[in-house]
JSON list of C-alpha atoms in Angstrom, two decimals:
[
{"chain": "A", "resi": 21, "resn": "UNK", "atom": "CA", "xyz": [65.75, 99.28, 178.63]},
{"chain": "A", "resi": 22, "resn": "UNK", "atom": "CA", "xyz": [63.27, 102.11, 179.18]},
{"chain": "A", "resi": 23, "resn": "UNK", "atom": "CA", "xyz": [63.36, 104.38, 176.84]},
{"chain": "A", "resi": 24, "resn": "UNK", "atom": "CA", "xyz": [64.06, 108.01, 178.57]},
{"chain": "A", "resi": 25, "resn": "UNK", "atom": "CA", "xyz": [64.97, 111.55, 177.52]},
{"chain": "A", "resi": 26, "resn": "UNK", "atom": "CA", "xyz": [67.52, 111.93, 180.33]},
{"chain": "A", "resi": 27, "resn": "UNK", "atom": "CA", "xyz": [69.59, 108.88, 178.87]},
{"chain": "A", "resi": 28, "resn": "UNK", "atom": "CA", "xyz": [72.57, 110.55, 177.50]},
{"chain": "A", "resi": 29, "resn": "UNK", "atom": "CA", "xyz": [72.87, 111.34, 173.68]},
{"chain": "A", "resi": 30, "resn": "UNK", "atom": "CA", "xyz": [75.97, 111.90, 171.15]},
{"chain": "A", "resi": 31, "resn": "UNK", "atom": "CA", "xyz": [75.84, 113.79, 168.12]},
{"chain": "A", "resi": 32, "resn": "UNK", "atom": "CA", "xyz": [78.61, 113.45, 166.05]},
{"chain": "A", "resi": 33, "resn": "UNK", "atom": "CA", "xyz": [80.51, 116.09, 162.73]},
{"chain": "A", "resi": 34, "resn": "UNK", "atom": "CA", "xyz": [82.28, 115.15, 160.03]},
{"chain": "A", "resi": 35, "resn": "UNK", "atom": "CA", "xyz": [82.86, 116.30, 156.74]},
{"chain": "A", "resi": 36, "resn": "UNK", "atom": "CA", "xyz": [82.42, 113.58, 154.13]},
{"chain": "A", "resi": 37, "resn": "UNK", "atom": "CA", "xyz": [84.28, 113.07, 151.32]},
{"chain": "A", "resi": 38, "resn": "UNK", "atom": "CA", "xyz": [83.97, 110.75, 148.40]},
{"chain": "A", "resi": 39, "resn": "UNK", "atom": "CA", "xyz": [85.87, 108.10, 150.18]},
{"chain": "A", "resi": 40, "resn": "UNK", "atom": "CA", "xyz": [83.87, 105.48, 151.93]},
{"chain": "A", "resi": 41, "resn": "UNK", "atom": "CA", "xyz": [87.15, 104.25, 154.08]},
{"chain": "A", "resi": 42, "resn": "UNK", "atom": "CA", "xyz": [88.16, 107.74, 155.13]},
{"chain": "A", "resi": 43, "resn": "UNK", "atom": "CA", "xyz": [84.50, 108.73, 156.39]},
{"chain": "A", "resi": 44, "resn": "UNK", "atom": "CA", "xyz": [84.24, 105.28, 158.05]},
{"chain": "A", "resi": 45, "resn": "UNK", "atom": "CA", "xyz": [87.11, 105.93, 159.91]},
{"chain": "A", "resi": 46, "resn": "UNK", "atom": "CA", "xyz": [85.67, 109.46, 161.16]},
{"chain": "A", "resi": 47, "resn": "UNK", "atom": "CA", "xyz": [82.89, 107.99, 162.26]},
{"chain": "A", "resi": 48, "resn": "UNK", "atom": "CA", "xyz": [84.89, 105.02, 164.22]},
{"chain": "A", "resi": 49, "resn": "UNK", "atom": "CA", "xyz": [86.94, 107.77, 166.05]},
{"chain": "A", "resi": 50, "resn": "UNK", "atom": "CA", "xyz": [83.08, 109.33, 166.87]},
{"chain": "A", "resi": 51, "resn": "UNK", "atom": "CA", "xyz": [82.03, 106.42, 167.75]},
{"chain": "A", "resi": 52, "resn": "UNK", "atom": "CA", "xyz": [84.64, 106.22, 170.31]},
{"chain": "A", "resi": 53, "resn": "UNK", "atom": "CA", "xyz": [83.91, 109.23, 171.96]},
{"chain": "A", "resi": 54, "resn": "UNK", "atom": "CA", "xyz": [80.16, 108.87, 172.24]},
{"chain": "A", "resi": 55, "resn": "UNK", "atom": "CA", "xyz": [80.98, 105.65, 173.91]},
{"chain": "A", "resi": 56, "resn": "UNK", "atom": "CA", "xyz": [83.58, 107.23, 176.52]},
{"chain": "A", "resi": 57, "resn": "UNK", "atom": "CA", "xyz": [80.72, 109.75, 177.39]},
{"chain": "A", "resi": 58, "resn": "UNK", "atom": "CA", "xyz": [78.26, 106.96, 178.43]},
{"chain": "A", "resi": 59, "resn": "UNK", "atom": "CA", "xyz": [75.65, 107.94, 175.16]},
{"chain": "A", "resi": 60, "resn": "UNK", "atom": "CA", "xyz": [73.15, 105.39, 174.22]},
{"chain": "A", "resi": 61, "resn": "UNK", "atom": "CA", "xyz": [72.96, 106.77, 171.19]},
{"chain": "A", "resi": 62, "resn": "UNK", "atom": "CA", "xyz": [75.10, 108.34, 168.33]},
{"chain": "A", "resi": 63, "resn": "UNK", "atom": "CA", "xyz": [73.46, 111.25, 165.98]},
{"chain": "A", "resi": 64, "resn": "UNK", "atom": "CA", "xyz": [75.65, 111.30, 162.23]},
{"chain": "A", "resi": 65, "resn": "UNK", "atom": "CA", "xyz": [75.11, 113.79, 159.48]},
{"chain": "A", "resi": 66, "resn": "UNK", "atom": "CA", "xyz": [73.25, 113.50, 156.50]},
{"chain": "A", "resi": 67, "resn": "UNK", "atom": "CA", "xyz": [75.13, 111.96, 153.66]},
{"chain": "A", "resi": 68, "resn": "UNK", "atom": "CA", "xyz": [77.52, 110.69, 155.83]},
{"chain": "A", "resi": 69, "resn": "UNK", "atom": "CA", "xyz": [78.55, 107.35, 153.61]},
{"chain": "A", "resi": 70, "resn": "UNK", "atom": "CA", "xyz": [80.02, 110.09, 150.90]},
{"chain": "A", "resi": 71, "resn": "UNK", "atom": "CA", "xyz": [79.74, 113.40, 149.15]},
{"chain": "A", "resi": 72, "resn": "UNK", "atom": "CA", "xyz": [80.70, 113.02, 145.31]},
{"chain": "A", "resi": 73, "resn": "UNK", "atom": "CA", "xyz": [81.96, 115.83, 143.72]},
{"chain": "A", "resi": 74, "resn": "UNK", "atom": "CA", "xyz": [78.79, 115.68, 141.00]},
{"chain": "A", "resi": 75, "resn": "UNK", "atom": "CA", "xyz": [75.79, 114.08, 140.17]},
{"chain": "A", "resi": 76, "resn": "UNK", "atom": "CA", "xyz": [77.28, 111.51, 138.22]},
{"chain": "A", "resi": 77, "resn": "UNK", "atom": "CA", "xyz": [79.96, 110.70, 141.35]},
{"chain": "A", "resi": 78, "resn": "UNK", "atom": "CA", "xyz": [76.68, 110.81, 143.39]},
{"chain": "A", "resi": 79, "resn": "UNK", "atom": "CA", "xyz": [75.36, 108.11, 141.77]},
{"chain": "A", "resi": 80, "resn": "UNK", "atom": "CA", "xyz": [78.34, 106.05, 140.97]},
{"chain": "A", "resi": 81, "resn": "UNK", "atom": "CA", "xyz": [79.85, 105.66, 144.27]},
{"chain": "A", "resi": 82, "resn": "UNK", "atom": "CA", "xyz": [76.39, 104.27, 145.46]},
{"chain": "A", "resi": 83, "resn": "UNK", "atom": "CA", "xyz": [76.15, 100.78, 147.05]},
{"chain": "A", "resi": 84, "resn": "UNK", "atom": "CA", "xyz": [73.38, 98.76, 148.55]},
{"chain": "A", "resi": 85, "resn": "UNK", "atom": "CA", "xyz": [73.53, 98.42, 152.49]},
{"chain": "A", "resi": 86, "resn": "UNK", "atom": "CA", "xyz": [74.83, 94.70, 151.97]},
{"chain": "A", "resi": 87, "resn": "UNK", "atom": "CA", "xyz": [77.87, 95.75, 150.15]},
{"chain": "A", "resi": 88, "resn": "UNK", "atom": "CA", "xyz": [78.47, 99.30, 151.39]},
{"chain": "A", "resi": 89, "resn": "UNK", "atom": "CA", "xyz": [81.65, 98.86, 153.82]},
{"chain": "A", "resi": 90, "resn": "UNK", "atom": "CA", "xyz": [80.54, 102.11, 155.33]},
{"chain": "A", "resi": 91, "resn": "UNK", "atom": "CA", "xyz": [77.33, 100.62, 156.52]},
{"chain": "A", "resi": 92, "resn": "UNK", "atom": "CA", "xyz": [78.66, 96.97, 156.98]},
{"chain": "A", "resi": 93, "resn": "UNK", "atom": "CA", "xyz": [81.38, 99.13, 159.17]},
{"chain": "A", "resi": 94, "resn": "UNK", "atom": "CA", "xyz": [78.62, 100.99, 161.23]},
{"chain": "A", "resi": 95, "resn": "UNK", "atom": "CA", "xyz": [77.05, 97.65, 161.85]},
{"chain": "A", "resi": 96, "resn": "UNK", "atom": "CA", "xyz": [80.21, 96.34, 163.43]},
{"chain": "A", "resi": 97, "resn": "UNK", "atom": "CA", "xyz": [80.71, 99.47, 165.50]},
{"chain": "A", "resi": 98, "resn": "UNK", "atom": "CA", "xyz": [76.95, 99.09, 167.07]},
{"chain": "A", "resi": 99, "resn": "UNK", "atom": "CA", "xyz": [77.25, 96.00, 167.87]},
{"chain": "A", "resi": 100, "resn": "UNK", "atom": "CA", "xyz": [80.49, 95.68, 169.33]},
{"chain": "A", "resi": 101, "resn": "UNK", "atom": "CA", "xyz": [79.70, 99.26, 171.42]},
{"chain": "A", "resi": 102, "resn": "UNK", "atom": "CA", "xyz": [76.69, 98.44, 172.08]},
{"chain": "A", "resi": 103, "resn": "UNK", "atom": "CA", "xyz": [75.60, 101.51, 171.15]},
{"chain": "A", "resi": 104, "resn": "UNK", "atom": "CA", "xyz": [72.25, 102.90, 168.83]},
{"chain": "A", "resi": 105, "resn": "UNK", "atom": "CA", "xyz": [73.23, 104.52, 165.67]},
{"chain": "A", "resi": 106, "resn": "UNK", "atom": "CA", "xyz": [71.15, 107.17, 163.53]},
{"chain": "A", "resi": 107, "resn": "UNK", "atom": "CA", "xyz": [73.36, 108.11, 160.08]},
{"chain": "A", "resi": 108, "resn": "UNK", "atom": "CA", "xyz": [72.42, 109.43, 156.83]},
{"chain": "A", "resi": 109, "resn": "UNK", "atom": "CA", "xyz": [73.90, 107.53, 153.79]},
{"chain": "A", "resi": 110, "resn": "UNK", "atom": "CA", "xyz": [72.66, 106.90, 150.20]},
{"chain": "A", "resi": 111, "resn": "UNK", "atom": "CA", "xyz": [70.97, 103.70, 148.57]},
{"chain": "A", "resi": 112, "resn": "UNK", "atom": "CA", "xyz": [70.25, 102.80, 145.13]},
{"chain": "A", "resi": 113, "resn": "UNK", "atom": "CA", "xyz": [67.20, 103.86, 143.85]},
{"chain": "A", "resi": 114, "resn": "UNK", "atom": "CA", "xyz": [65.12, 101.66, 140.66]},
{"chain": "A", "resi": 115, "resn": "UNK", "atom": "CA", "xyz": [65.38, 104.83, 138.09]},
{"chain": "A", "resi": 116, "resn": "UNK", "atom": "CA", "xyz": [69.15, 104.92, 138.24]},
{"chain": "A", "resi": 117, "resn": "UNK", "atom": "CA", "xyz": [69.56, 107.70, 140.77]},
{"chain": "A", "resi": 118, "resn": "UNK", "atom": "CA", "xyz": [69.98, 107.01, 144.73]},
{"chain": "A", "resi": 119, "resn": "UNK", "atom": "CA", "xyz": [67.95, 107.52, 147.40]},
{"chain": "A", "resi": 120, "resn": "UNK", "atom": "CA", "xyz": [69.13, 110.21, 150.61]},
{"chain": "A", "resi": 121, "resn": "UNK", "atom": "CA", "xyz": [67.97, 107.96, 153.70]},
{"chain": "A", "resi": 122, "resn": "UNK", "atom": "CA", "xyz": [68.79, 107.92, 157.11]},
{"chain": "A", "resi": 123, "resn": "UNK", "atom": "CA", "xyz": [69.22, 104.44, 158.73]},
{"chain": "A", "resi": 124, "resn": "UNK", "atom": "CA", "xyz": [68.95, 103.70, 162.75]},
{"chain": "A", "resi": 125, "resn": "UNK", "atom": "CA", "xyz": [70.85, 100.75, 163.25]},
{"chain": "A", "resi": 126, "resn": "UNK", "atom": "CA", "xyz": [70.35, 99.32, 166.77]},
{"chain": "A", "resi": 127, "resn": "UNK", "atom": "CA", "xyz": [72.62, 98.23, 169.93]},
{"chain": "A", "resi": 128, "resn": "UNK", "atom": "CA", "xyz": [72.79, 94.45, 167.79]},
{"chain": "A", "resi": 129, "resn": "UNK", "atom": "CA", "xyz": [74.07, 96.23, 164.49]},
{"chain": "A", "resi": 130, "resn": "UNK", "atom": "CA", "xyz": [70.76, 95.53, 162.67]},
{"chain": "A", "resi": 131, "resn": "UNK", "atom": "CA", "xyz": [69.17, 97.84, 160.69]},
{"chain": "A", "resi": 132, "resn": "UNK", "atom": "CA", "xyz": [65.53, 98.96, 162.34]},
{"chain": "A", "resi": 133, "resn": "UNK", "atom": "CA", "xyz": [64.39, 102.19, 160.76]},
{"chain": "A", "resi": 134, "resn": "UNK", "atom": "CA", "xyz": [64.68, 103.65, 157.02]},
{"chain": "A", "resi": 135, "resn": "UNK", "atom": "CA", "xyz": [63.70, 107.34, 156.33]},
{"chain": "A", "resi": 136, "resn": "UNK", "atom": "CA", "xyz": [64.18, 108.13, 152.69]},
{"chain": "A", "resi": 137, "resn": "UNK", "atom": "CA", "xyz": [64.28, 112.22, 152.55]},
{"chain": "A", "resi": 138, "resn": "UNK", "atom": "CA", "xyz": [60.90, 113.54, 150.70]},
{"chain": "A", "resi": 139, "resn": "UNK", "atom": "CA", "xyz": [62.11, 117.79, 150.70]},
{"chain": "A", "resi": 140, "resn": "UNK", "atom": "CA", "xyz": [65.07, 117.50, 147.73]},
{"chain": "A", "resi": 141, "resn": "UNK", "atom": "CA", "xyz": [67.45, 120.31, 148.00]},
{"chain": "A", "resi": 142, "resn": "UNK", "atom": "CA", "xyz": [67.10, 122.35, 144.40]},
{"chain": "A", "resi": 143, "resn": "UNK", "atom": "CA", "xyz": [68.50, 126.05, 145.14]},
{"chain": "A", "resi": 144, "resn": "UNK", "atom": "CA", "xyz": [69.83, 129.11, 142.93]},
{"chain": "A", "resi": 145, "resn": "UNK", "atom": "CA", "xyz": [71.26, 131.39, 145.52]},
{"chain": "A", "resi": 146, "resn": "UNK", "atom": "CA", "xyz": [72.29, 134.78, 143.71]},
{"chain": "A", "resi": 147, "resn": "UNK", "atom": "CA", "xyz": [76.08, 135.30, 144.35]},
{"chain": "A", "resi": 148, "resn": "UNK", "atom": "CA", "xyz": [76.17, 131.42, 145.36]},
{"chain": "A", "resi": 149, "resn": "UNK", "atom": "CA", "xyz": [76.42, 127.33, 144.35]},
{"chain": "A", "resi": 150, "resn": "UNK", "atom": "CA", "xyz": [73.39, 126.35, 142.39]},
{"chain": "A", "resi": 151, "resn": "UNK", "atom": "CA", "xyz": [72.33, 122.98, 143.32]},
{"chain": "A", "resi": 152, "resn": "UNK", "atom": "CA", "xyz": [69.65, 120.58, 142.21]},
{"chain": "A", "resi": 153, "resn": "UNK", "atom": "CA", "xyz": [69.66, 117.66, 143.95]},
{"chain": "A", "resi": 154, "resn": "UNK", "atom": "CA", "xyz": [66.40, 116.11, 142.36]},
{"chain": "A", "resi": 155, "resn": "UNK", "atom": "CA", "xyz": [69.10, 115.27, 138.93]},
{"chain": "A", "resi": 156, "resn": "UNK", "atom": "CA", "xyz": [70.48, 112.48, 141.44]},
{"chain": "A", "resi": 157, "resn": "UNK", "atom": "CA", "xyz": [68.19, 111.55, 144.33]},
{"chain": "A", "resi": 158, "resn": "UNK", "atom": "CA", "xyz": [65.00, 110.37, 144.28]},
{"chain": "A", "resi": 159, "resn": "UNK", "atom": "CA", "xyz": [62.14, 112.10, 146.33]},
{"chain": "A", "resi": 160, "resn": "UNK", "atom": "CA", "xyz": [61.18, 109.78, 149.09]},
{"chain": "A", "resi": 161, "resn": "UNK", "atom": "CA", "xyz": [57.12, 110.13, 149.37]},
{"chain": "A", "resi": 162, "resn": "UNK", "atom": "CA", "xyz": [56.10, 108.74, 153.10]},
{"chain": "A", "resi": 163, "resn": "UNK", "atom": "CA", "xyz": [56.83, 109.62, 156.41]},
{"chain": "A", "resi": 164, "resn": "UNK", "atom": "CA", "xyz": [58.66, 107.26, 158.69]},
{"chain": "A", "resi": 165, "resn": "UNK", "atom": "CA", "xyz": [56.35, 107.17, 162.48]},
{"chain": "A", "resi": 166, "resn": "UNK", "atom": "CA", "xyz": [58.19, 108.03, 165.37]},
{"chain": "A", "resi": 167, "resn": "UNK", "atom": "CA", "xyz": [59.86, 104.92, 166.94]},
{"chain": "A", "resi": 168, "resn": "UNK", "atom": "CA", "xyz": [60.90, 104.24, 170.51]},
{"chain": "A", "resi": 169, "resn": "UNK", "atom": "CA", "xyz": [64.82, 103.71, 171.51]},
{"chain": "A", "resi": 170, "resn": "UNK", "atom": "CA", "xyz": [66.70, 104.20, 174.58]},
{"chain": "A", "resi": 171, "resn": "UNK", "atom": "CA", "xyz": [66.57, 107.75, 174.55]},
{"chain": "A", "resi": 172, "resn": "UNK", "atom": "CA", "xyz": [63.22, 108.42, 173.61]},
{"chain": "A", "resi": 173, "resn": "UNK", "atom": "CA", "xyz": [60.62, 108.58, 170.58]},
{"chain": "A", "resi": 174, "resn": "UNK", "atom": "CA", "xyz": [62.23, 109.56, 167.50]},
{"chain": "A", "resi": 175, "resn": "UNK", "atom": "CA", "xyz": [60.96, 111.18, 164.60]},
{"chain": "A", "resi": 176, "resn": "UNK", "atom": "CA", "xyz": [63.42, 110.80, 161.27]},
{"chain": "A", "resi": 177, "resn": "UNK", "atom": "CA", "xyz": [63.88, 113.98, 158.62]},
{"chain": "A", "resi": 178, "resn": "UNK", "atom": "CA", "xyz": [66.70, 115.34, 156.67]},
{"chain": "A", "resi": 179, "resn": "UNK", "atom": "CA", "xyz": [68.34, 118.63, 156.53]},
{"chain": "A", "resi": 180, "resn": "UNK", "atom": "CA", "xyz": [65.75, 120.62, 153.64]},
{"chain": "A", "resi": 181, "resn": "UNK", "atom": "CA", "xyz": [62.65, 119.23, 155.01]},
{"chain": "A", "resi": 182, "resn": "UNK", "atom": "CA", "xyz": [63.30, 121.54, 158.06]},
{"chain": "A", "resi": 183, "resn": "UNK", "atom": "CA", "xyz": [61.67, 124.36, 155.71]},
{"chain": "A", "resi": 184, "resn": "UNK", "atom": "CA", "xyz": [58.33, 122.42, 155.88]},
{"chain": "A", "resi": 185, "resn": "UNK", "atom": "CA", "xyz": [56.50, 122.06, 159.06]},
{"chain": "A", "resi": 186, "resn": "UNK", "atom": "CA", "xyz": [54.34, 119.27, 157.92]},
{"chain": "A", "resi": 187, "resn": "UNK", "atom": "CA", "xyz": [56.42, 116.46, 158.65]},
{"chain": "A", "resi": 188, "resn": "UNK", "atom": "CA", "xyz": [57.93, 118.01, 162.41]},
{"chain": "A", "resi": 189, "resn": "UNK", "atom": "CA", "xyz": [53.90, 118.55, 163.25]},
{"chain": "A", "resi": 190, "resn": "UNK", "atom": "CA", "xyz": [53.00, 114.91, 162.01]},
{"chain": "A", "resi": 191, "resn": "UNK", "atom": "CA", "xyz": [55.78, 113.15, 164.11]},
{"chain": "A", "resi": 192, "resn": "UNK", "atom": "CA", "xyz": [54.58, 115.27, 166.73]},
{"chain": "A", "resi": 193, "resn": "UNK", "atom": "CA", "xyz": [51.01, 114.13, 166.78]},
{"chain": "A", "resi": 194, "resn": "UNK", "atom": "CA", "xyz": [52.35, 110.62, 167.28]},
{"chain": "A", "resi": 195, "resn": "UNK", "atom": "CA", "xyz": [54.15, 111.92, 169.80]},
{"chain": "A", "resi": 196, "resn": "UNK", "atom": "CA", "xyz": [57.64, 111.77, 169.10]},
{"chain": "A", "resi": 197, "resn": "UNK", "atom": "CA", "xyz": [60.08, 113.19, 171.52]},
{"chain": "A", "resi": 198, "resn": "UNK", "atom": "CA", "xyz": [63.29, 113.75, 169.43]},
{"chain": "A", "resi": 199, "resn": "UNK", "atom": "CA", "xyz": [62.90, 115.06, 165.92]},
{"chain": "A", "resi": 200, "resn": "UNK", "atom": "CA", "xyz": [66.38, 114.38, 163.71]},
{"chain": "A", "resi": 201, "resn": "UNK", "atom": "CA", "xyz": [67.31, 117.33, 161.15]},
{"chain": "A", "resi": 202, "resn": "UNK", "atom": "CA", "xyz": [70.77, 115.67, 159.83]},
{"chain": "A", "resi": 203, "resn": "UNK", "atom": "CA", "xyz": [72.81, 118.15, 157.22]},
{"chain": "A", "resi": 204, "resn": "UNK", "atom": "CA", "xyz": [74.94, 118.59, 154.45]},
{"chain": "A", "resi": 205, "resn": "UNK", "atom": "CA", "xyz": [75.27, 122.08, 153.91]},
{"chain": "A", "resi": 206, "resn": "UNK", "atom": "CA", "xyz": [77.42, 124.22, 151.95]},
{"chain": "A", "resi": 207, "resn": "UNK", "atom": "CA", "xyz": [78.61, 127.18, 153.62]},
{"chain": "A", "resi": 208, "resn": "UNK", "atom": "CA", "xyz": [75.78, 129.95, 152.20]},
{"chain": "A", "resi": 209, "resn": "UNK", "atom": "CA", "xyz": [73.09, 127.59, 152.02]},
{"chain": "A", "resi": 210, "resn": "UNK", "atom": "CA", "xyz": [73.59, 126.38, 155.78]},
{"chain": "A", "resi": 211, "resn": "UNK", "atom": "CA", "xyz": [74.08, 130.28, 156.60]},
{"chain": "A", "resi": 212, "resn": "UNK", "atom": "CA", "xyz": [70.36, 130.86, 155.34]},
{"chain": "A", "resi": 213, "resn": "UNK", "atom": "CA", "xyz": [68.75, 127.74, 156.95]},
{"chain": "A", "resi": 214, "resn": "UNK", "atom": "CA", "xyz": [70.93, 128.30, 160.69]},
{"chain": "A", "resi": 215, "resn": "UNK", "atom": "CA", "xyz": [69.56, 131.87, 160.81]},
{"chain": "A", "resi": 216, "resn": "UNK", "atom": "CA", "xyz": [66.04, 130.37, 159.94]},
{"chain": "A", "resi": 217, "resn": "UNK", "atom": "CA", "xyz": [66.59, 127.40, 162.97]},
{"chain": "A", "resi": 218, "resn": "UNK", "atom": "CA", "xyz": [67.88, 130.33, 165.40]},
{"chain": "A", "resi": 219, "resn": "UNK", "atom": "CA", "xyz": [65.07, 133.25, 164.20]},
{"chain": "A", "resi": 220, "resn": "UNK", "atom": "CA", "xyz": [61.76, 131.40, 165.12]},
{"chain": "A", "resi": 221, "resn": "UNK", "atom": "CA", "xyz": [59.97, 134.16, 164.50]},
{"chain": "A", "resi": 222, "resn": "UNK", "atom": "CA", "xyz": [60.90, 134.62, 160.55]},
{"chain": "A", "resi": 223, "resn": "UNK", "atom": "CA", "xyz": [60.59, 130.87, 160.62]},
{"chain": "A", "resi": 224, "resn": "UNK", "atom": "CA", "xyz": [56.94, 130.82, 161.77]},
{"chain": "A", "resi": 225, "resn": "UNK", "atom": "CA", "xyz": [56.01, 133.74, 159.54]},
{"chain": "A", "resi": 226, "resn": "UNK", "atom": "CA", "xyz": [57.62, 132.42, 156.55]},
{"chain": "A", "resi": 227, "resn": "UNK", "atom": "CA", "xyz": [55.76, 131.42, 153.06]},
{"chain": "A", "resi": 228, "resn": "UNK", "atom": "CA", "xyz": [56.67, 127.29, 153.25]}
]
């Protein structure tokens, strides 16, 4: 298939829990729906696989793609739509934390592209959460070329990396078509980065 920008697209919102089962079955009924609306492809959150309640959760709910039913689910659901799939889930990492990637996992159900998230969300907000997610994830340190699919060249990022330009101006210059900015927000902190994505102006005049 040719790859073009006019092929239709599906992006898809849930909000993940720390069961596996219950976010698989979200993203079945999503899965659905993009495929009722003629998309090629299906856009899923960051973090999609789970959100634990803690670091510790974080890392023990982790499982490698080959024994994560989420992803082993996913797989199934491409395949048997025939449809492209771009998700965010989590993968061990060698120091004992887990990596934040996003996968793409083709029209076959195989897994083609890996994006491990370099930007780690560590925040203080006055009046707000304080989150560090550097005490469970582990930074990723390259960045994944744009790729071609159905629906265009894609670039691959996650949610924080948004606040630096670098990456959005690299995939550019090889030309990518479709840059991916999957989320996890809590309420304030996704208040704070929306008004950023909306304001371009404070965006392009901001300290990074």
């Amino acid at each position: 298939m040719v790859p073009s920008l006019t092929s239709q697209k599906a992006v898809g919102q849930l909000c993940s829990t720390a069961s596996m089962a219950g976010n698989l079955a979200q993203c079945r009924m999503l899965v659905q729906k993009a495929v009722k609306a003629g998309a090629k492809a299906l856009f899923l959150p960051e973090a999609a696989d789970y959100i634990g309640s803690s670091p510790a959760e974080t890392i023990s709910l982790v499982r490698s793609v080959q024994d994560s039913e989420f992803v082993l689910g996913l797989q199934k659901e491409a395949q048997e739509a025939n449809l492209h799939i771009n998700v965010g889930i989590h993968e061990p990492a060698p120091n004992g934390k887990v990596k934040n990637t996003l996968i793409w996992i083709d029209d076959k159900g195989v897994i083609t592209q890996r994006y491990q998230k370099i930007h780690l969300f560590d925040v203080d907000i006055k009046g707000g959460p304080v989150l560090k997610e550097s005490s469970s994830v582990e930074k990723g340190m390259e960045i994944l070329p744009p790729f071609d699919s159905p629906i265009g060249r894609v670039g691959l990022s996650i949610c924080f990396d948004l606040r630096f330009p670098e990456i959005a101006l690299a995939l550019k210059r090889q030309n990518a078509q479709i840059i991916t900015y999957p989320s996890a927000f809590t309420v304030p902190t996704g208040w704070h980065i929306g008004k950023l994505c909306f304001e371009p102006e404070p965006l392009r005049r901001s300290p990074m």
